[in-house]
PDB file of C-alpha atoms in Angstrom:
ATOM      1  CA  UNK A1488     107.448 307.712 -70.981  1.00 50.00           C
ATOM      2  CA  UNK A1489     110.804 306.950 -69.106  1.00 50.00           C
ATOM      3  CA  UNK A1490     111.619 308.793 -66.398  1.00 49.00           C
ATOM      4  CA  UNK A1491     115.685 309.905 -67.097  1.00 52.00           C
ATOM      5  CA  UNK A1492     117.770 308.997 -64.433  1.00 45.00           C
ATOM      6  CA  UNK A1493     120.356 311.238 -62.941  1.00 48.00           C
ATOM      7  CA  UNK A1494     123.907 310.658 -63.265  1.00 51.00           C
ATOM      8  CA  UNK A1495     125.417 309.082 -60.530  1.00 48.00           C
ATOM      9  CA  UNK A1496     128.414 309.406 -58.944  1.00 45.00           C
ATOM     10  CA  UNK A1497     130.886 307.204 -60.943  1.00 46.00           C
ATOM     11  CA  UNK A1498     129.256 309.091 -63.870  1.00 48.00           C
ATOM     12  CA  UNK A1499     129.339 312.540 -62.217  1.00 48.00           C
ATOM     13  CA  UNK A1500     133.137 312.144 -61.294  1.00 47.00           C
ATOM     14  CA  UNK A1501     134.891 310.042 -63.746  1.00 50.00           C
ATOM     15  CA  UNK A1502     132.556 310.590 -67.544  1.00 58.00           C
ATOM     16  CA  UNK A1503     134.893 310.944 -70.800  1.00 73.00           C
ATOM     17  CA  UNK A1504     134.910 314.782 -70.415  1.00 82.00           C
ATOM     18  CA  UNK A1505     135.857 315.133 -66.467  1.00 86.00           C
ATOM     19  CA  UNK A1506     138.513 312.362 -67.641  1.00 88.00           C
ATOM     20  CA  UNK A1507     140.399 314.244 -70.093  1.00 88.00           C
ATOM     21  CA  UNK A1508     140.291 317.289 -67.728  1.00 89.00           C
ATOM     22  CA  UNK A1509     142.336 315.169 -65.335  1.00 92.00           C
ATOM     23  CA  UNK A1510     144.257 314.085 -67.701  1.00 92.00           C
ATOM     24  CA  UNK A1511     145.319 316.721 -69.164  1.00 90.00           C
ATOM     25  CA  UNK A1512     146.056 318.042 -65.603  1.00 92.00           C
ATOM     26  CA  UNK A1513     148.285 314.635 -65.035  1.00 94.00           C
ATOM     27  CA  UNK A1514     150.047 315.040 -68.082  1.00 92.00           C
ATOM     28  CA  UNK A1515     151.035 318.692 -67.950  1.00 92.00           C
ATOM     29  CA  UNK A1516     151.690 318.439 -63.880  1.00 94.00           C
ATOM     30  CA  UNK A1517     154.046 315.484 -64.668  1.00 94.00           C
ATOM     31  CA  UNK A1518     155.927 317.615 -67.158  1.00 93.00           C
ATOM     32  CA  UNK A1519     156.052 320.718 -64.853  1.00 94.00           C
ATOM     33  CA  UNK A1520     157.464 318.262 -61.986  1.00 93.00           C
ATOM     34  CA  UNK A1521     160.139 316.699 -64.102  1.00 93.00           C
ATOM     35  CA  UNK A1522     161.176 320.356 -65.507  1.00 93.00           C
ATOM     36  CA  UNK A1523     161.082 321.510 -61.795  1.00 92.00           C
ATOM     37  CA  UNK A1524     163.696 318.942 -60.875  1.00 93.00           C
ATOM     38  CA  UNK A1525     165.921 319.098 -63.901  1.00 95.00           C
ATOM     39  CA  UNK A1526     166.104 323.020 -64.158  1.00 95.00           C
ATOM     40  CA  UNK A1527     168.621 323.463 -61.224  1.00 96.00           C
ATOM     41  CA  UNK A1528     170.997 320.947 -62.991  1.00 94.00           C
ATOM     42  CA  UNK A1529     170.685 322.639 -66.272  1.00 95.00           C
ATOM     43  CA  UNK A1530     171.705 325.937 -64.962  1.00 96.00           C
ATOM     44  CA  UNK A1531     174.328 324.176 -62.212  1.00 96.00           C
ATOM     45  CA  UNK A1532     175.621 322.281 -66.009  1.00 93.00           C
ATOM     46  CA  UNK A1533     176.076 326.082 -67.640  1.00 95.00           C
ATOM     47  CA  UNK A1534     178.040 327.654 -64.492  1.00 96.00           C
ATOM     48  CA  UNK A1535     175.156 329.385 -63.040  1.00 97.00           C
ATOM     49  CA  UNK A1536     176.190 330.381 -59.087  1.00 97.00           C
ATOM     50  CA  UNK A1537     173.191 329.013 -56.662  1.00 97.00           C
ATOM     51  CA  UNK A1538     172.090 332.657 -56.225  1.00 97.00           C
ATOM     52  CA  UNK A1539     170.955 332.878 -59.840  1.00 97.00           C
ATOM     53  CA  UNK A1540     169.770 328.859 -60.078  1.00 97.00           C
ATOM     54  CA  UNK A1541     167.644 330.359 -56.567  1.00 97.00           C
ATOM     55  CA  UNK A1542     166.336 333.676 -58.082  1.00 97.00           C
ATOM     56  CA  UNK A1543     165.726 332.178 -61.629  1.00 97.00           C
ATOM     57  CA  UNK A1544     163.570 328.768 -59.776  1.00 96.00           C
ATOM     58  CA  UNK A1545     162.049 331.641 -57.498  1.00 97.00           C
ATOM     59  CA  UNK A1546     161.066 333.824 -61.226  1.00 97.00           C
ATOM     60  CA  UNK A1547     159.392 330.429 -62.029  1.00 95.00           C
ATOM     61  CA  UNK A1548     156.844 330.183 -58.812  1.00 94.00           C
ATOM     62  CA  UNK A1549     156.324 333.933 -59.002  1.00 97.00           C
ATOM     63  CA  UNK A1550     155.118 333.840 -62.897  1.00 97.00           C
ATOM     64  CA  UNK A1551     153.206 331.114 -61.922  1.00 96.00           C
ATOM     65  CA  UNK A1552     151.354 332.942 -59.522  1.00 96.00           C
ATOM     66  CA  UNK A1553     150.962 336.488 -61.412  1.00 97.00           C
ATOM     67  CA  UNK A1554     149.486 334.547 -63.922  1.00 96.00           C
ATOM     68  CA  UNK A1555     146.351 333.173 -62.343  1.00 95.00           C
ATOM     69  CA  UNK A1556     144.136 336.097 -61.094  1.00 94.00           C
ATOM     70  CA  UNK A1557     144.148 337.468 -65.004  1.00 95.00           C
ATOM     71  CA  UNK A1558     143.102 334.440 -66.265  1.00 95.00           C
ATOM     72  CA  UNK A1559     140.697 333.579 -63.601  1.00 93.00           C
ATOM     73  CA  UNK A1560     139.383 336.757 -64.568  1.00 94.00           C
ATOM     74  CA  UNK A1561     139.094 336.289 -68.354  1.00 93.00           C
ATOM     75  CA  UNK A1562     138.166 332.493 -68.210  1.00 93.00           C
ATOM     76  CA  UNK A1563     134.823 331.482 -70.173  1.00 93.00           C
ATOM     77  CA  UNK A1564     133.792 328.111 -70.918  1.00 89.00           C
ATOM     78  CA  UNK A1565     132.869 329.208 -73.939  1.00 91.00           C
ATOM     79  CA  UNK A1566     136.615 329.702 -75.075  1.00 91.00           C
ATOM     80  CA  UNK A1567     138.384 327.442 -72.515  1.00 91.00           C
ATOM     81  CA  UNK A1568     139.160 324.624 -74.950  1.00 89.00           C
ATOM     82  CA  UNK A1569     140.927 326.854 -77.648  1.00 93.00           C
ATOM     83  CA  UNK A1570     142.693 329.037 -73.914  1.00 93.00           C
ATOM     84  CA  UNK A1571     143.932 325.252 -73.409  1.00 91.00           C
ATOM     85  CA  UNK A1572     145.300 324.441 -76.553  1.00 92.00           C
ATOM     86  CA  UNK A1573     147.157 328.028 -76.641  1.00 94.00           C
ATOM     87  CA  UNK A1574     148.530 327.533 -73.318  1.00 94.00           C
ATOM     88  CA  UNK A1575     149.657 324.098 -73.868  1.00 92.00           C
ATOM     89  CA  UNK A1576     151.580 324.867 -76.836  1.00 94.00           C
ATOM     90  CA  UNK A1577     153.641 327.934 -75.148  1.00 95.00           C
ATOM     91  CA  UNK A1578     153.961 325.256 -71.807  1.00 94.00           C
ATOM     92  CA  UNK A1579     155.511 322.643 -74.688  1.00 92.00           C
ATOM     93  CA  UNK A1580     157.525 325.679 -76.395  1.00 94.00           C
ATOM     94  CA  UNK A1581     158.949 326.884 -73.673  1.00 95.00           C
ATOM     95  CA  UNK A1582     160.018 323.542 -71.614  1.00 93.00           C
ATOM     96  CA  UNK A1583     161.743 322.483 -74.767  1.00 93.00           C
ATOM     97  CA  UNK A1584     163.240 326.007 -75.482  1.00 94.00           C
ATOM     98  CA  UNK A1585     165.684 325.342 -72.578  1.00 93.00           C
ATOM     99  CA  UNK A1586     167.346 322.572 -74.350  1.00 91.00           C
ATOM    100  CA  UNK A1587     167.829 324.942 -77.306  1.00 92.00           C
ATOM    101  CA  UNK A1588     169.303 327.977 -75.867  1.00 93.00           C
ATOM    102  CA  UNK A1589     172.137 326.160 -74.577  1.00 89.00           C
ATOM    103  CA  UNK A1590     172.544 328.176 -71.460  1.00 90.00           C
ATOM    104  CA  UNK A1591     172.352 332.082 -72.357  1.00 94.00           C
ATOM    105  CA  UNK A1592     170.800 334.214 -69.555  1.00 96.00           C
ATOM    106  CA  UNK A1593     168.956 336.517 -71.641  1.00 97.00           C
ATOM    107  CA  UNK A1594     166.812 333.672 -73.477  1.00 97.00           C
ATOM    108  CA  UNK A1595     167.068 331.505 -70.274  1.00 97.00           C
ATOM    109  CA  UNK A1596     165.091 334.641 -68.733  1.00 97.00           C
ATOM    110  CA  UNK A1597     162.124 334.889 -71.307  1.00 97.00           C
ATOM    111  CA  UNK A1598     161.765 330.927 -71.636  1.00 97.00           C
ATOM    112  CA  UNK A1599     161.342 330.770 -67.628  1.00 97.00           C
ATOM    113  CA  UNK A1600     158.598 333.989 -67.614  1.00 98.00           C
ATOM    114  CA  UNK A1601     157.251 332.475 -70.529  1.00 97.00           C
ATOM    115  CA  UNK A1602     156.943 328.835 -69.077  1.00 97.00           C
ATOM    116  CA  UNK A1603     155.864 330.042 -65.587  1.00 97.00           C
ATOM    117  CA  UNK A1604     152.546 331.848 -66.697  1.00 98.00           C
ATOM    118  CA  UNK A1605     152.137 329.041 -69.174  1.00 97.00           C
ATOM    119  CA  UNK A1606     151.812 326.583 -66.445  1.00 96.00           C
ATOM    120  CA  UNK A1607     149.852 328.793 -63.909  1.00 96.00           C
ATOM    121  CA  UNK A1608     147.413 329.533 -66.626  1.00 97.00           C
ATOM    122  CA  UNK A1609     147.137 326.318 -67.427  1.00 94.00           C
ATOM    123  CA  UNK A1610     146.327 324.766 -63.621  1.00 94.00           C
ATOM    124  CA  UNK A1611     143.585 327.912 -63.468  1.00 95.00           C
ATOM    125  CA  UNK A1612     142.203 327.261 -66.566  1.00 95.00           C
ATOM    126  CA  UNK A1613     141.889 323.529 -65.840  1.00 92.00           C
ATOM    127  CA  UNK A1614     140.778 323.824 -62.488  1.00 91.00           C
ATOM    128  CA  UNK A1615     137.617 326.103 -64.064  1.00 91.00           C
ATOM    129  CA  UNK A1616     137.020 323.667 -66.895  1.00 91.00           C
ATOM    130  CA  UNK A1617     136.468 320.659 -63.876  1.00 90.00           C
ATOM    131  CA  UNK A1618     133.725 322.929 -61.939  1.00 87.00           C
ATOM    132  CA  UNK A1619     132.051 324.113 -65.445  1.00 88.00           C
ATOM    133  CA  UNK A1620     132.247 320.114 -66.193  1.00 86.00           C
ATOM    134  CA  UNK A1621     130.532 318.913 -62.737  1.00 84.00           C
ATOM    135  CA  UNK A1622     128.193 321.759 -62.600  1.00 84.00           C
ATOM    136  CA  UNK A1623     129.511 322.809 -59.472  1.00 76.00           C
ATOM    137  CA  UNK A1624     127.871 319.061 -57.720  1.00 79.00           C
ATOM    138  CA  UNK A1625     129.944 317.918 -55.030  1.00 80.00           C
ATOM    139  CA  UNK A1626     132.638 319.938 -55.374  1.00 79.00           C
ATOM    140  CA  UNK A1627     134.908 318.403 -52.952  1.00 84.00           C
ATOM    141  CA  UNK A1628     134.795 315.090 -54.869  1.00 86.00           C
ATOM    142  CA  UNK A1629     136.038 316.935 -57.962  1.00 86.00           C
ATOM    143  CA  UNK A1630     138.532 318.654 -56.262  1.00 86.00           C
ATOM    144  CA  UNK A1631     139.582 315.352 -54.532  1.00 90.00           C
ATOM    145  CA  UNK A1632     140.390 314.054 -58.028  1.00 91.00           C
ATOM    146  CA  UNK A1633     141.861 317.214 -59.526  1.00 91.00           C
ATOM    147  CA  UNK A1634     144.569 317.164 -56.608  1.00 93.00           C
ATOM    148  CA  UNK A1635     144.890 313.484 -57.298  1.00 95.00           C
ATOM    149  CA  UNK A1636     145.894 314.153 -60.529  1.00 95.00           C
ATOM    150  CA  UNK A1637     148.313 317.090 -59.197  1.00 93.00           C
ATOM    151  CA  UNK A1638     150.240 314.771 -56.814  1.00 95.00           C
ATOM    152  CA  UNK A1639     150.412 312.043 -59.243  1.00 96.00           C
ATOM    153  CA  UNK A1640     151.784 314.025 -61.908  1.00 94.00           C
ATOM    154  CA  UNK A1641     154.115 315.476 -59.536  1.00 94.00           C
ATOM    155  CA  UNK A1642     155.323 312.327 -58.072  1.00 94.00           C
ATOM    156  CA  UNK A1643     155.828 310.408 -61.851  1.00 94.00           C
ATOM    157  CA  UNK A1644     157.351 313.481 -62.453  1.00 92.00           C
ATOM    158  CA  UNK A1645     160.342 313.251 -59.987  1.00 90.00           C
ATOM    159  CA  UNK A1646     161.021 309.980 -60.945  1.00 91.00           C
ATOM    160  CA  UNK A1647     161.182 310.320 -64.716  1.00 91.00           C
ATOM    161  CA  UNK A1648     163.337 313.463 -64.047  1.00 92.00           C
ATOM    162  CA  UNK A1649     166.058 311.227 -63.071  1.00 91.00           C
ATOM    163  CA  UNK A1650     165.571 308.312 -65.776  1.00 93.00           C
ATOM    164  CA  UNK A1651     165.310 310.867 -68.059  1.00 92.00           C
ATOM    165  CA  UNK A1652     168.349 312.572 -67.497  1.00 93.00           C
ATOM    166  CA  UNK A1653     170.319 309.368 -66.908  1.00 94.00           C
ATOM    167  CA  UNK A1654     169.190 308.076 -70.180  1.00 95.00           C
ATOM    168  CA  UNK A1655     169.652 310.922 -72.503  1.00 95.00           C
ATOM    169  CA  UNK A1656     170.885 314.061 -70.595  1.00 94.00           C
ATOM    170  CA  UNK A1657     169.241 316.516 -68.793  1.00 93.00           C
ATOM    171  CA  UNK A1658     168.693 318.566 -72.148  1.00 92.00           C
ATOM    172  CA  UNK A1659     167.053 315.783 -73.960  1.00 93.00           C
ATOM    173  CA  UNK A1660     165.331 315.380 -71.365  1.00 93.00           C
ATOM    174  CA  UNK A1661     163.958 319.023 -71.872  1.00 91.00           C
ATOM    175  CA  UNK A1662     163.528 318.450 -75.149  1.00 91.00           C
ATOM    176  CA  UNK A1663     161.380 315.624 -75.367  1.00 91.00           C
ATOM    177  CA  UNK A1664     159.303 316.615 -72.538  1.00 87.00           C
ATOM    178  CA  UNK A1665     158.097 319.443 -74.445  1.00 84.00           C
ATOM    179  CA  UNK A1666     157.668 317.414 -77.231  1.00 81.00           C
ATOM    180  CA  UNK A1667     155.749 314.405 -75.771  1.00 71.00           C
ATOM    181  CA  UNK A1668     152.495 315.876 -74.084  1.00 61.00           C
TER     182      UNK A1668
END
């Protein structure tokens, strides 16, 4: 009989599943950090005052926010896959909707609420799928690499916002990033 061998750390940490977790987390994190640099410049493009480009950015960290304690609450690994796939398609909806709305306050309004709780439940529901994945073993390694893939996806983020925009406008830019992921 042979004796099975735990996983080890490499394993543990960086197996297909835990992978795609992290990946997922780069990919969306990299499209929230280009969207959070090109917003301001699409509503400074339509003639939006700095007090509404402020207050509309702020309605953006706050929906983020809200968003998490309700579906911290509701999260089950049971159903987190099919929570993903829901959430990423409103994230991808919404961060291309800007490009489509050309600028109206109204739709501008429900696109930003919309994208904001997208994101946030996104993060939380990610962030529960890593621990479910580990098991709850060393936590602070998975953590480690979940932030990893935050700050990475934040940092390729800010500097594809301004390729992007240089290349094909700060709406296309919009507009394909909700389309790639």
């Amino acid at each position: 009989m042979t004796e099975e061998r735990p996983p080890g750390l490499r394993e543990e940490l960086l197996g297909r599943p835990i992978l795609l977790t992290y990946l997922v987390c780069l990919v969306t994190t990299t499209t929230e950090g280009t969207q959070n640099l090109l917003f301001p410049l699409y509503l400074h493009r339509y003639g939006y005052v700095l007090a509404a480009i402020g207050a509309l950015s702020s309605l953006l960290g706050l929906t983020r926010l809200v968003s998490r304690l309700p579906v911290g609450a509701r999260y089950r690994g049971s159903r987190a896959r099919r929570q993903q796939l829901v959430w990423l398609a409103l994230f991808l909806v919404s961060t291309s909707g800007y490009a489509l709305v050309r600028g109206q306050l109204v739709p501008i309004v429900a696109i930003t609420i919309l994208h904001g709780l997208a994101f946030g439940s996104l993060g939380t529901i990610n962030l529960a799928v890593a621990i479910d994945i580990s098991g709850g073993r060393r936590a602070g390694a998975v953590m480690g690499w979940y932030t990893a893939a935050l700050s990475s996806g934040y940092a390729v983020g800010a500097f594809a916002a301004g390729a992007l925009a240089d290349r094909i406008g700060v709406e296309g830019a919009l507009l394909w990033l909700g389309l790639s992921p």
